[in-house]
Short mmCIF file of C-alpha atoms in Angstrom, two decimals:
data_model
loop_
_atom_site.label_atom_id
_atom_site.label_comp_id
_atom_site.label_asym_id
_atom_site.label_seq_id
_atom_site.Cartn_x
_atom_site.Cartn_y
_atom_site.Cartn_z
CA MET A 115 76.95 84.15 160.39
CA ASP A 116 78.29 83.88 156.90
CA ASP A 117 76.83 86.09 154.26
CA PRO A 118 77.94 84.62 150.96
CA GLU A 119 76.67 87.63 149.02
CA SER A 120 78.77 89.93 151.18
CA ASP A 121 81.79 87.69 150.66
CA GLN A 122 81.30 87.89 146.95
CA ARG A 123 81.20 91.64 147.09
CA ARG A 124 84.50 91.78 148.97
CA LYS A 125 86.36 90.17 146.09
CA HIS A 126 86.20 91.12 142.46
CA SER A 127 87.95 89.84 139.35
CA GLN A 128 88.30 91.41 135.93
CA ASP A 129 90.35 90.95 132.78
CA LEU A 130 92.79 93.61 131.63
CA ARG A 131 94.29 93.73 128.16
CA VAL A 132 97.77 95.32 128.17
CA THR A 133 97.81 98.24 125.71
CA TYR A 134 100.85 99.40 123.79
CA HIS A 135 101.38 102.72 125.51
CA GLU A 136 101.51 100.96 128.90
CA THR A 137 104.74 99.21 127.92
CA ASP A 138 108.17 100.81 128.15
CA GLY A 139 111.54 100.39 126.44
CA GLN A 140 112.00 97.05 128.21
CA ARG A 141 108.92 95.83 126.29
CA ARG A 142 107.19 95.22 129.65
CA VAL A 143 104.32 96.99 131.35
CA HIS A 144 105.93 99.99 133.02
CA HIS A 145 105.77 99.41 136.78
CA ALA A 146 103.83 102.62 137.49
CA ASN A 147 100.95 101.50 135.29
CA TYR A 148 99.94 98.70 137.64
CA LEU A 149 98.67 101.38 140.03
CA ASN A 150 96.23 102.42 137.32
CA TYR A 151 95.11 98.80 137.02
CA PHE A 152 94.47 98.66 140.78
CA GLU A 153 92.42 101.85 140.52
CA ARG A 154 90.28 100.25 137.83
CA GLY A 155 89.87 97.28 140.14
CA ARG A 156 88.55 99.46 142.98
CA VAL A 157 86.15 101.30 140.68
CA GLU A 158 84.80 98.11 139.10
CA MET A 159 84.46 96.34 142.45
CA LEU A 160 82.33 99.25 143.65
CA ARG A 161 80.29 99.18 140.44
CA ALA A 162 79.68 95.43 140.86
CA ALA A 163 78.27 96.29 144.32
CA GLY A 164 75.98 98.95 142.84
CA ILE A 165 78.10 101.92 143.88
CA SER A 166 79.30 104.54 141.42
CA TYR A 167 82.61 106.09 142.42
CA LYS A 168 81.75 109.00 140.17
CA GLN A 169 78.60 109.72 142.20
CA LEU A 170 80.64 109.65 145.41
CA GLU A 171 82.95 112.30 143.97
CA ASP A 172 80.05 114.34 142.63
CA ALA A 173 78.69 114.28 146.20
CA GLY A 174 81.99 115.76 147.41
CA LEU A 175 83.66 112.64 148.79
CA LEU A 176 87.13 111.81 147.50
CA LEU A 177 88.83 108.48 148.03
CA VAL A 178 92.57 109.11 148.07
CA VAL A 179 95.43 106.64 148.20
CA VAL A 180 97.50 107.07 151.35
CA GLU A 181 99.64 103.96 151.11
CA MET A 182 100.60 101.59 148.31
CA ASN A 183 102.90 98.57 148.55
CA VAL A 184 103.70 96.56 145.43
CA ARG A 185 105.75 93.41 144.81
CA TYR A 186 106.62 92.84 141.15
CA LEU A 187 107.18 89.12 140.60
CA ALA A 188 107.22 88.78 136.83
CA ALA A 189 106.79 90.90 133.71
CA ALA A 190 103.67 91.41 131.63
CA GLU A 191 103.97 92.34 127.95
CA PHE A 192 101.94 94.11 125.32
CA ASP A 193 98.66 92.35 124.48
CA ASP A 194 98.81 90.02 127.48
CA LEU A 195 95.36 89.34 128.89
CA LEU A 196 95.79 89.70 132.64
CA THR A 197 93.40 88.89 135.47
CA LEU A 198 93.18 91.40 138.28
CA THR A 199 91.65 90.32 141.59
CA THR A 200 90.74 93.12 143.98
CA GLU A 201 89.89 92.27 147.55
CA LEU A 202 88.58 94.46 150.32
CA VAL A 203 90.46 93.24 153.40
CA GLU A 204 89.57 95.81 156.06
CA ILE A 205 87.24 98.75 156.42
CA ARG A 206 87.39 101.32 159.21
CA LYS A 207 85.77 104.69 159.84
CA VAL A 208 87.75 106.64 157.27
CA ARG A 209 90.08 104.04 155.74
CA ILE A 210 89.86 100.97 153.53
CA ARG A 211 92.55 98.40 152.92
CA HIS A 212 92.60 96.50 149.62
CA ARG A 213 94.73 93.65 148.36
CA TYR A 214 95.42 93.07 144.64
CA THR A 215 96.74 90.16 142.62
CA ILE A 216 97.47 90.30 138.90
CA CYS A 217 97.94 87.00 137.09
CA LEU A 218 98.85 85.92 133.59
CA GLY A 219 97.27 82.50 133.43
CA ASP A 220 98.51 80.69 136.54
CA GLN A 221 101.50 82.96 137.05
CA VAL A 222 101.28 85.76 139.59
CA ILE A 223 102.75 88.92 138.01
CA VAL A 224 102.15 91.50 140.71
CA GLU A 225 100.84 91.53 144.29
CA ALA A 226 99.96 94.70 146.14
CA ASP A 227 98.03 96.23 148.97
CA SER A 228 96.85 99.77 149.56
CA VAL A 229 95.18 102.02 152.11
CA ILE A 230 92.54 104.45 150.84
CA ALA A 231 91.17 107.33 152.91
CA CYS A 232 87.97 109.27 152.50
CA ILE A 233 88.26 113.06 152.50
CA ASP A 234 86.17 116.03 151.44
CA ARG A 235 87.23 118.60 148.85
CA GLY A 236 88.90 120.61 151.61
CA GLY A 237 91.14 117.66 152.47
CA ASN A 238 89.44 116.83 155.78
CA PRO A 239 88.89 113.17 156.72
CA LYS A 240 85.29 112.09 156.21
CA ARG A 241 83.46 109.07 157.49
CA LEU A 242 83.05 106.54 154.67
CA PRO A 243 79.56 106.66 153.17
CA PRO A 244 77.18 104.07 154.69
CA GLN A 245 76.86 101.97 151.54
CA LEU A 246 80.62 101.40 151.71
CA GLY A 247 80.42 100.67 155.41
CA GLN A 248 77.92 97.86 154.93
CA PHE A 249 79.88 96.64 152.02
CA MET B 95 106.94 149.05 114.05
CA ASP B 96 108.92 146.10 115.26
CA ASP B 97 108.83 145.26 118.92
CA PRO B 98 111.70 142.85 119.51
CA GLU B 99 110.54 142.09 123.05
CA SER B 100 107.13 141.07 121.77
CA ASP B 101 108.73 138.88 119.11
CA GLN B 102 110.78 137.20 121.77
CA ARG B 103 107.71 136.47 123.79
CA ARG B 104 106.01 134.84 120.81
CA LYS B 105 108.68 132.18 120.59
CA HIS B 106 110.04 130.06 123.41
CA SER B 107 112.58 127.27 123.56
CA GLN B 108 113.25 124.76 126.29
CA ASP B 109 115.12 121.50 126.75
CA LEU B 110 113.29 118.26 127.49
CA ARG B 111 114.96 115.13 128.79
CA VAL B 112 113.15 111.96 127.64
CA THR B 113 112.23 109.89 130.69
CA TYR B 114 111.94 106.12 130.74
CA HIS B 115 108.20 105.82 131.20
CA GLU B 116 107.65 108.00 128.12
CA THR B 117 109.11 105.32 125.88
CA ASP B 118 107.18 102.30 124.64
CA GLY B 119 107.98 98.76 123.48
CA GLN B 120 109.58 100.16 120.32
CA ARG B 121 112.14 101.89 122.60
CA ARG B 122 110.95 105.25 121.25
CA VAL B 123 108.98 108.05 122.84
CA HIS B 124 105.36 106.95 122.54
CA HIS B 125 103.68 109.27 120.03
CA ALA B 126 100.98 110.44 122.48
CA ASN B 127 103.60 111.82 124.87
CA TYR B 128 104.64 114.59 122.49
CA LEU B 129 101.31 116.27 123.25
CA ASN B 130 102.40 116.49 126.87
CA TYR B 131 105.65 118.11 125.73
CA PHE B 132 103.68 120.70 123.74
CA GLU B 133 101.59 121.44 126.82
CA ARG B 134 104.77 122.06 128.82
CA GLY B 135 105.88 124.39 126.03
CA ARG B 136 102.68 126.45 126.27
CA VAL B 137 102.89 126.67 130.06
CA GLU B 138 106.58 127.67 130.07
CA MET B 139 106.12 130.20 127.25
CA LEU B 140 103.41 131.85 129.35
CA ARG B 141 105.63 131.77 132.44
CA ALA B 142 108.49 133.39 130.49
CA ALA B 143 106.04 136.20 129.69
CA GLY B 144 105.11 136.58 133.35
CA ILE B 145 101.79 134.74 133.11
CA SER B 146 100.93 131.79 135.34
CA TYR B 147 98.59 129.31 133.66
CA LYS B 148 97.69 128.06 137.12
CA GLN B 149 96.42 131.53 138.10
CA LEU B 150 94.32 131.67 134.94
CA GLU B 151 92.67 128.38 135.93
CA ASP B 152 92.25 129.48 139.53
CA ALA B 153 90.44 132.53 138.12
CA GLY B 154 88.06 130.18 136.29
CA LEU B 155 89.50 130.36 132.78
CA LEU B 156 90.38 127.07 131.11
CA LEU B 157 92.49 126.82 127.98
CA VAL B 158 91.39 123.68 126.13
CA VAL B 159 92.87 122.05 123.05
CA VAL B 160 90.38 122.00 120.18
CA GLU B 161 92.69 120.93 117.37
CA MET B 162 96.07 119.20 117.23
CA ASN B 163 98.00 118.22 114.11
CA VAL B 164 101.28 116.34 114.43
CA ARG B 165 103.86 115.14 111.90
CA TYR B 166 106.29 112.57 113.30
CA LEU B 167 109.50 112.72 111.28
CA ALA B 168 111.96 110.71 113.35
CA ALA B 169 112.13 108.85 116.66
CA ALA B 170 113.40 110.08 120.01
CA GLU B 171 114.73 107.61 122.56
CA PHE B 172 115.13 107.36 126.30
CA ASP B 173 117.51 109.95 127.75
CA ASP B 174 117.64 112.04 124.56
CA LEU B 175 117.90 115.74 125.33
CA LEU B 176 115.37 117.36 123.00
CA THR B 177 114.77 121.02 122.23
CA LEU B 178 111.16 122.12 122.03
CA THR B 179 110.36 125.42 120.33
CA THR B 180 106.86 126.77 120.94
CA GLU B 181 105.60 129.61 118.80
CA LEU B 182 102.44 131.65 119.08
CA VAL B 183 101.38 132.14 115.47
CA GLU B 184 97.91 133.68 115.77
CA ILE B 185 95.70 135.03 118.52
CA ARG B 186 92.00 135.79 118.13
CA LYS B 187 89.16 136.63 120.52
CA VAL B 188 88.79 133.17 122.01
CA ARG B 189 91.40 131.10 120.17
CA ILE B 190 95.19 130.81 119.96
CA ARG B 191 97.19 128.94 117.35
CA HIS B 192 100.61 127.56 118.29
CA ARG B 193 103.31 125.85 116.27
CA TYR B 194 105.78 123.40 117.79
CA THR B 195 109.10 121.95 116.67
CA ILE B 196 111.02 119.30 118.57
CA CYS B 197 114.65 118.73 117.58
CA LEU B 198 117.39 116.34 118.58
CA GLY B 199 120.48 118.36 117.73
CA ASP B 200 119.96 119.48 114.13
CA GLN B 201 117.37 116.84 113.34
CA VAL B 202 113.68 117.71 113.46
CA ILE B 203 111.85 114.92 115.30
CA VAL B 204 108.30 116.24 115.42
CA GLU B 205 106.41 119.24 114.03
CA ALA B 206 102.93 120.19 115.16
CA ASP B 207 100.37 122.92 115.39
CA SER B 208 97.37 123.33 117.65
CA VAL B 209 94.35 125.51 118.30
CA ILE B 210 93.53 126.35 121.92
CA ALA B 211 90.24 127.87 123.04
CA CYS B 212 89.41 129.76 126.19
CA ILE B 213 86.31 128.59 128.10
CA ASP B 214 84.87 128.98 131.58
CA ARG B 215 84.16 126.08 133.95
CA GLY B 216 80.71 125.76 132.40
CA GLY B 217 82.23 125.16 128.97
CA ASN B 218 81.23 128.53 127.50
CA PRO B 219 83.70 130.36 125.24
CA LYS B 220 85.40 133.24 127.05
CA ARG B 221 87.38 136.14 125.67
CA LEU B 222 91.09 135.52 126.23
CA PRO B 223 92.39 137.48 129.24
CA PRO B 224 93.94 140.85 128.28
CA GLN B 225 97.50 139.90 129.23
CA LEU B 226 97.30 137.11 126.64
CA GLY B 227 95.79 139.47 124.10
CA GLN B 228 98.70 141.88 124.32
CA PHE B 229 101.06 139.02 124.28
CA MET C 183 82.28 93.89 93.15
CA ASP C 184 81.24 94.50 96.69
CA ASP C 185 82.69 92.33 99.37
CA PRO C 186 80.57 92.89 102.46
CA GLU C 187 82.99 90.94 104.62
CA SER C 188 85.84 93.21 103.53
CA ASP C 189 83.72 96.26 104.27
CA GLN C 190 83.04 94.96 107.73
CA ARG C 191 86.72 94.51 108.37
CA ARG C 192 87.45 98.09 107.34
CA LYS C 193 85.36 99.49 110.17
CA HIS C 194 85.47 98.50 113.80
CA SER C 195 83.65 99.74 116.90
CA GLN C 196 84.44 99.19 120.54
CA ASP C 197 83.44 100.61 123.90
CA LEU C 198 85.93 102.44 126.09
CA ARG C 199 85.40 103.19 129.77
CA VAL C 200 87.18 106.39 130.86
CA THR C 201 89.48 105.58 133.79
CA TYR C 202 90.39 108.00 136.54
CA HIS C 203 94.05 108.50 135.70
CA GLU C 204 93.09 109.49 132.15
CA THR C 205 91.41 112.64 133.44
CA ASP C 206 93.26 115.83 134.33
CA GLY C 207 92.72 118.81 136.59
CA GLN C 208 89.89 120.03 134.35
CA ARG C 209 88.05 116.77 135.25
CA ARG C 210 88.10 115.85 131.54
CA VAL C 211 89.98 113.20 129.63
CA HIS C 212 93.39 114.74 129.01
CA HIS C 213 93.65 115.41 125.27
CA ALA C 214 96.81 113.30 124.81
CA ASN C 215 95.01 110.18 126.03
CA TYR C 216 92.74 110.01 123.01
CA LEU C 217 95.77 108.94 120.98
CA ASN C 218 96.02 105.89 123.23
CA TYR C 219 92.36 105.16 122.53
CA PHE C 220 93.00 105.32 118.77
CA GLU C 221 95.90 102.91 119.20
CA ARG C 222 93.59 100.47 120.98
CA GLY C 223 91.19 100.89 118.06
CA ARG C 224 93.85 99.92 115.51
CA VAL C 225 94.97 96.91 117.55
CA GLU C 226 91.42 95.63 118.11
CA MET C 227 90.41 96.20 114.46
CA LEU C 228 93.37 94.04 113.44
CA ARG C 229 92.43 91.40 116.02
CA ALA C 230 88.84 91.35 114.73
CA ALA C 231 90.34 90.56 111.29
CA GLY C 232 92.42 87.74 112.74
CA ILE C 233 95.70 89.67 112.81
CA SER C 234 97.78 90.03 115.96
CA TYR C 235 99.76 93.25 116.05
CA LYS C 236 102.04 91.62 118.60
CA GLN C 237 102.95 88.89 116.11
CA LEU C 238 103.74 91.53 113.48
CA GLU C 239 106.16 93.18 115.91
CA ASP C 240 107.64 89.85 116.96
CA ALA C 241 108.28 89.26 113.24
CA GLY C 242 110.21 92.54 113.13
CA LEU C 243 107.61 94.83 111.54
CA LEU C 244 106.77 98.03 113.38
CA LEU C 245 103.76 100.18 112.57
CA VAL C 246 104.66 103.74 113.50
CA VAL C 247 102.48 106.83 113.54
CA VAL C 248 103.77 109.43 111.07
CA GLU C 249 100.84 111.82 111.14
CA MET C 250 97.97 112.47 113.56
CA ASN C 251 95.25 115.11 113.24
CA VAL C 252 92.68 115.49 116.00
CA ARG C 253 89.61 117.72 116.39
CA TYR C 254 88.31 117.91 119.97
CA LEU C 255 84.60 118.78 119.86
CA ALA C 256 83.43 118.08 123.40
CA ALA C 257 84.77 116.78 126.70
CA ALA C 258 84.58 113.27 128.11
CA GLU C 259 84.68 112.70 131.85
CA PHE C 260 85.66 109.99 134.26
CA ASP C 261 83.55 106.84 133.98
CA ASP C 262 81.95 107.85 130.67
CA LEU C 263 81.36 104.88 128.41
CA LEU C 264 82.59 106.02 125.00
CA THR C 265 82.23 104.36 121.62
CA LEU C 266 85.30 104.42 119.39
CA THR C 267 84.87 103.73 115.68
CA THR C 268 88.08 103.01 113.78
CA GLU C 269 87.98 103.00 110.00
CA LEU C 270 90.65 102.04 107.51
CA VAL C 271 90.26 104.62 104.74
CA GLU C 272 93.30 104.00 102.52
CA ILE C 273 96.06 101.45 102.26
CA ARG C 274 99.20 101.88 100.16
CA LYS C 275 102.51 100.05 99.85
CA VAL C 276 103.97 101.21 103.15
CA ARG C 277 101.27 103.47 104.61
CA ILE C 278 97.77 103.16 106.05
CA ARG C 279 95.33 105.96 106.70
CA HIS C 280 92.74 105.56 109.49
CA ARG C 281 89.84 107.71 110.59
CA TYR C 282 88.51 107.71 114.17
CA THR C 283 85.32 108.91 115.80
CA ILE C 284 84.69 108.85 119.53
CA CYS C 285 81.10 109.33 120.69
CA LEU C 286 79.33 109.64 124.03
CA GLY C 287 75.85 108.47 123.12
CA ASP C 288 74.87 110.52 120.08
CA GLN C 289 77.42 113.26 120.71
CA VAL C 290 80.69 113.24 118.81
CA ILE C 291 83.50 113.97 121.28
CA VAL C 292 86.58 113.63 119.10
CA GLU C 293 87.32 113.07 115.41
CA ALA C 294 90.76 112.22 114.10
CA ASP C 295 92.74 110.73 111.25
CA SER C 296 96.22 109.29 111.16
CA VAL C 297 98.85 107.92 108.81
CA ILE C 298 100.73 104.83 109.92
CA ALA C 299 103.90 103.57 108.21
CA CYS C 300 105.47 100.14 108.27
CA ILE C 301 109.20 99.99 109.10
CA ASP C 302 111.69 97.37 110.26
CA ARG C 303 113.68 97.59 113.50
CA GLY C 304 116.37 99.54 111.64
CA GLY C 305 113.85 102.23 110.72
CA ASN C 306 113.67 101.36 107.01
CA PRO C 307 110.28 101.45 105.26
CA LYS C 308 108.87 97.96 104.73
CA ARG C 309 106.07 96.81 102.47
CA LEU C 310 102.97 96.15 104.55
CA PRO C 311 102.50 92.42 105.24
CA PRO C 312 100.15 90.71 102.72
CA GLN C 313 97.39 90.00 105.24
CA LEU C 314 97.13 93.76 105.80
CA GLY C 315 97.22 94.40 102.05
CA GLN C 316 94.22 92.19 101.42
CA PHE C 317 92.53 93.67 104.38
CA MET D 281 136.89 105.87 157.13
CA ASP D 282 134.48 108.44 155.88
CA ASP D 283 134.47 109.23 152.22
CA PRO D 284 132.49 112.45 151.87
CA GLU D 285 132.45 112.16 148.08
CA SER D 286 130.89 108.71 148.32
CA ASP D 287 128.33 110.03 150.79
CA GLN D 288 127.43 112.76 148.39
CA ARG D 289 126.90 110.28 145.62
CA ARG D 290 124.55 108.23 147.74
CA LYS D 291 122.09 111.09 148.01
CA HIS D 292 120.77 113.21 145.20
CA SER D 293 118.26 116.06 145.05
CA GLN D 294 116.48 117.57 142.10
CA ASP D 295 113.56 119.85 141.41
CA LEU D 296 110.44 118.61 139.64
CA ARG D 297 107.80 120.87 138.14
CA VAL D 298 104.34 119.26 138.19
CA THR D 299 102.95 119.22 134.64
CA TYR D 300 99.28 119.40 133.77
CA HIS D 301 98.82 115.88 132.43
CA GLU D 302 100.21 114.46 135.68
CA THR D 303 97.19 115.76 137.60
CA ASP D 304 93.85 113.99 137.75
CA GLY D 305 90.23 114.94 138.30
CA GLN D 306 90.99 115.69 141.96
CA ARG D 307 93.35 118.44 140.71
CA ARG D 308 96.22 116.62 142.42
CA VAL D 309 99.16 114.70 141.04
CA HIS D 310 97.77 111.23 140.29
CA HIS D 311 99.35 108.82 142.76
CA ALA D 312 100.84 106.56 140.07
CA ASN D 313 102.90 109.42 138.65
CA TYR D 314 105.13 109.63 141.71
CA LEU D 315 106.69 106.34 140.60
CA ASN D 316 107.79 108.12 137.43
CA TYR D 317 109.34 110.84 139.57
CA PHE D 318 111.29 108.23 141.57
CA GLU D 319 112.53 106.74 138.30
CA ARG D 320 113.81 110.15 137.23
CA GLY D 321 115.53 110.38 140.61
CA ARG D 322 117.37 107.09 140.09
CA VAL D 323 118.45 108.04 136.56
CA GLU D 324 119.68 111.50 137.58
CA MET D 325 121.47 110.18 140.68
CA LEU D 326 123.36 107.77 138.42
CA ARG D 327 124.12 110.58 135.95
CA ALA D 328 125.46 112.76 138.78
CA ALA D 329 127.83 109.87 139.58
CA GLY D 330 128.96 109.68 135.96
CA ILE D 331 126.88 106.62 135.06
CA SER D 332 124.44 106.58 132.14
CA TYR D 333 121.52 104.26 132.70
CA LYS D 334 121.01 104.23 128.95
CA GLN D 335 124.49 102.79 128.43
CA LEU D 336 123.78 100.09 131.01
CA GLU D 337 120.69 99.07 129.03
CA ASP D 338 122.53 99.26 125.73
CA ALA D 339 125.05 96.86 127.29
CA GLY D 340 122.20 94.45 128.03
CA LEU D 341 121.67 95.13 131.73
CA LEU D 342 118.17 96.04 132.87
CA LEU D 343 117.37 97.49 136.27
CA VAL D 344 113.84 96.41 137.14
CA VAL D 345 111.67 97.41 140.07
CA VAL D 346 110.81 94.41 142.24
CA GLU D 347 109.29 96.23 145.21
CA MET D 348 107.81 99.68 145.75
CA ASN D 349 106.30 101.05 148.97
CA VAL D 350 104.80 104.52 149.00
CA ARG D 351 103.25 106.66 151.75
CA TYR D 352 101.23 109.61 150.44
CA LEU D 353 101.15 112.31 153.11
CA ALA D 354 99.84 115.36 151.28
CA ALA D 355 98.77 116.40 147.80
CA ALA D 356 100.81 118.17 145.13
CA GLU D 357 99.09 120.28 142.50
CA PHE D 358 99.70 121.47 138.97
CA ASP D 359 102.72 123.77 138.66
CA ASP D 360 104.06 123.00 142.13
CA LEU D 361 107.84 122.96 142.22
CA LEU D 362 108.72 119.84 144.19
CA THR D 363 112.06 118.67 145.53
CA LEU D 364 112.82 114.98 145.15
CA THR D 365 115.58 113.47 147.26
CA THR D 366 116.78 110.03 146.17
CA GLU D 367 118.99 108.04 148.49
CA LEU D 368 120.81 104.78 147.96
CA VAL D 369 120.39 102.95 151.26
CA GLU D 370 121.71 99.46 150.51
CA ILE D 371 123.48 97.71 147.69
CA ARG D 372 123.89 93.95 147.38
CA LYS D 373 125.02 91.58 144.65
CA VAL D 374 121.96 91.92 142.42
CA ARG D 375 119.71 94.34 144.33
CA ILE D 376 119.66 98.01 145.32
CA ARG D 377 117.41 99.65 147.87
CA HIS D 378 116.51 103.34 147.46
CA ARG D 379 114.60 105.75 149.64
CA TYR D 380 112.73 108.76 148.25
CA THR D 381 111.31 111.92 149.76
CA ILE D 382 109.28 114.49 147.84
CA CYS D 383 108.77 117.87 149.47
CA LEU D 384 106.88 121.03 148.65
CA GLY D 385 108.86 123.63 150.57
CA ASP D 386 109.12 122.24 154.09
CA GLN D 387 106.18 119.89 153.74
CA VAL D 388 106.79 116.23 152.99
CA ILE D 389 104.36 115.14 150.27
CA VAL D 390 105.43 111.56 149.62
CA GLU D 391 107.89 109.09 151.12
CA ALA D 392 108.82 105.82 149.47
CA ASP D 393 111.35 103.05 149.22
CA SER D 394 112.02 100.56 146.48
CA VAL D 395 114.08 97.49 145.63
CA ILE D 396 115.63 97.33 142.17
CA ALA D 397 117.14 94.16 140.69
CA CYS D 398 119.62 93.78 137.87
CA ILE D 399 118.70 91.29 135.13
CA ASP D 400 119.75 90.55 131.56
CA ARG D 401 117.41 90.67 128.55
CA GLY D 402 116.52 87.03 129.20
CA GLY D 403 115.26 87.89 132.68
CA ASN D 404 118.15 86.23 134.57
CA PRO D 405 119.59 87.97 137.63
CA LYS D 406 122.91 89.65 136.87
CA ARG D 407 125.57 90.94 139.22
CA LEU D 408 125.36 94.72 139.38
CA PRO D 409 128.01 96.37 137.20
CA PRO D 410 131.20 97.29 139.17
CA GLN D 411 130.73 101.07 138.84
CA LEU D 412 127.43 100.67 140.70
CA GLY D 413 129.05 98.38 143.26
CA GLN D 414 131.67 100.97 144.19
CA PHE D 415 129.07 103.60 144.16
#
């Protein structure tokens, strides 16, 4: 049974304006900064589904990145208006896999995927909270 | 009475190598990154005096920046080897004033001064720990 | 003679969402990151007046920060929605003075002022472009 | 024929002190910052082999990251003294593959590998400079 609302919630798009300090001496977005964009994508995708990542952390649950794979296909420059698409591709007991695409117009700039784990403040794996599980 | 050891501890110098991600599209160190250099200066000046800033924080004392004034006189570039001098110029019950100079060879790149306050995790002002007071 | 349109262009407000990587181990926005917020304020104030900072740079004019003075009054945390007000307070041949206020609701978090100079790629002072002068 | 000197140059270790601004609200090194550590590893490995990355760029050759894969195994905290090992594992006409390991004492914190390409300022692939090829 298809649940179109659920499908919608598994994919999220947002615009990102490249700021000056994110560029480096090559006049391109420094490659490390894309990981910050992906993080914003995860937070905003949760928010769009009614979940506050801040409240999860305040409740003692940390989502930590355990794997990150990035392919850089083209450069983005200062002031470019990029589109980030964040997609939830798999969810397990304590781990979530996301896929990311960043485009400038029709051109794909960066593709990536990551694995996020849920832990408590002591570093122990924790079952993902139910609202994420249904998500 | 002069205490040369105390004088020494009030002034600390260290080298800083400019890394690539600290530069921006102008091929210069982005102006915000100097504040991170100053922070390294404060931490290393404490360490040279036998004080671990990490232990202060673990004991619940936070040193927070309440004022920062910077004059940018010249540009530093990727791979430049800079010299940062950190000086403790005044210490009061809950506040410390530092002065910073960053040079490339004989040329002064940046001058700054800051006020740091001591607070607890709840945000309340705390008397500076005694080892800082004698410092 | 009052020019209300000119007044409007001398003051600009925008919302800023605090992202996770901008916080530090004190769970607050790291103090250096506010300078990046101010930079976004300058760029967006120019854009609101029809001026692209990127085009200025592509034309060989660099706006560089020569002075920055910041007072940190309170902490901002992850996910806070801040309001940044950027104000152009003085414009001279080669220098511009801005004032910045960052609020969380009614509370002022940070106040700052800066001096920006206009130079060419060789580092020589350049007269500010006319569209900024009328601005 | 083994060339021990060449072997040495293909592997480089350096210490990294975690600075405060590199941590995030989880009191750990923010995951994006490891990419900056790897970059420092590549630059210092080149320097140890007598090659200045800055001179390569000044000569119009850019080394850009085209792929980055990171496994985060444990957390590093403020003030930790990490050891980064950078290894050149493959070199082709226009691409270099590196492997990275970051340890805290005996514990592996992060493992990664990357592909770097050589381009000119126009974005065209360029043959790697001979001193890198022999390297």
